[in-house]
């Protein structure tokens, strides 16, 4: 696994391969807010095809998309 980091020492990207010199099998890209909290992660396979992502929920919205109090 290899890593690229931003100036705040946060991981910006991780790549995974089956062997140290083998082809990349997965790439994970990370984004952070102004204070350094992780706000998103995107996973792609070795050919760059999107596999999945995780993002910070909008303020006032639960993970299932419902709004509190409604």
Tab-separated table of C-alpha atoms in Angstrom:
chain	number	residue	atom	x	y	z
A	1	UNK	CA	0.000	0.000	0.000
A	2	UNK	CA	1.333	3.448	-0.862
A	3	UNK	CA	0.152	6.828	0.383
A	4	UNK	CA	0.184	10.439	-0.806
A	5	UNK	CA	-0.289	13.129	1.823
A	6	UNK	CA	-1.375	16.766	1.894
A	7	UNK	CA	0.614	19.476	3.651
A	8	UNK	CA	-1.442	18.988	6.881
A	9	UNK	CA	-0.093	15.410	7.011
A	10	UNK	CA	-3.495	13.995	6.066
A	11	UNK	CA	-3.694	11.038	3.691
A	12	UNK	CA	-4.898	12.245	0.279
A	13	UNK	CA	-4.681	8.926	-1.583
A	14	UNK	CA	-3.911	5.273	-0.893
A	15	UNK	CA	-3.194	2.652	-3.548
A	16	UNK	CA	-3.321	-1.101	-3.056
A	17	UNK	CA	-1.580	-3.856	-5.014
A	18	UNK	CA	-1.141	-7.572	-4.336
A	19	UNK	CA	2.669	-7.294	-4.346
A	20	UNK	CA	5.001	-4.335	-3.664
A	21	UNK	CA	5.834	-3.994	-7.370
A	22	UNK	CA	2.566	-5.315	-8.824
A	23	UNK	CA	-0.139	-3.391	-10.634
A	24	UNK	CA	-2.517	-1.199	-8.627
A	25	UNK	CA	-5.721	-3.079	-7.787
A	26	UNK	CA	-7.575	-0.306	-5.896
A	27	UNK	CA	-7.229	3.434	-5.299
A	28	UNK	CA	-8.797	5.339	-2.400
A	29	UNK	CA	-9.016	9.166	-2.574
A	30	UNK	CA	-9.751	11.217	0.549
A	31	UNK	CA	-10.985	14.812	1.044
A	32	UNK	CA	-11.022	16.911	4.219
A	33	UNK	CA	-12.783	20.041	5.446
A	34	UNK	CA	-10.945	23.238	6.498
A	35	UNK	CA	-10.160	21.901	9.978
A	36	UNK	CA	-8.925	18.508	8.792
A	37	UNK	CA	-11.969	16.267	9.309
A	38	UNK	CA	-12.446	13.520	6.727
A	39	UNK	CA	-15.486	14.410	4.593
A	40	UNK	CA	-15.298	11.921	1.717
A	41	UNK	CA	-13.631	8.758	0.470
A	42	UNK	CA	-13.849	7.430	-3.103
A	43	UNK	CA	-12.789	3.899	-4.115
A	44	UNK	CA	-11.809	2.952	-7.684
A	45	UNK	CA	-10.474	-0.275	-9.150
A	46	UNK	CA	-7.093	-0.526	-10.889
A	47	UNK	CA	-8.510	0.681	-14.210
A	48	UNK	CA	-10.099	3.760	-12.596
A	49	UNK	CA	-13.680	2.457	-12.575
A	50	UNK	CA	-15.740	3.878	-9.702
A	51	UNK	CA	-16.593	1.280	-7.039
A	52	UNK	CA	-18.086	3.310	-4.200
A	53	UNK	CA	-17.876	6.379	-1.996
A	54	UNK	CA	-18.611	7.630	1.474
A	55	UNK	CA	-19.441	11.296	2.103
A	56	UNK	CA	-20.242	13.425	5.120
A	57	UNK	CA	-24.018	13.807	5.526
A	58	UNK	CA	-25.541	17.263	5.076
A	59	UNK	CA	-26.151	19.184	8.281
A	60	UNK	CA	-29.520	18.311	9.804
A	61	UNK	CA	-30.047	15.158	7.763
A	62	UNK	CA	-29.770	11.623	9.112
A	63	UNK	CA	-27.844	8.897	7.241
A	64	UNK	CA	-31.107	7.474	5.847
A	65	UNK	CA	-31.987	10.865	4.290
A	66	UNK	CA	-34.771	11.730	6.765
A	67	UNK	CA	-34.925	15.107	8.479
A	68	UNK	CA	-35.154	15.301	12.286
A	69	UNK	CA	-38.610	16.259	13.605
A	70	UNK	CA	-40.562	15.538	10.413
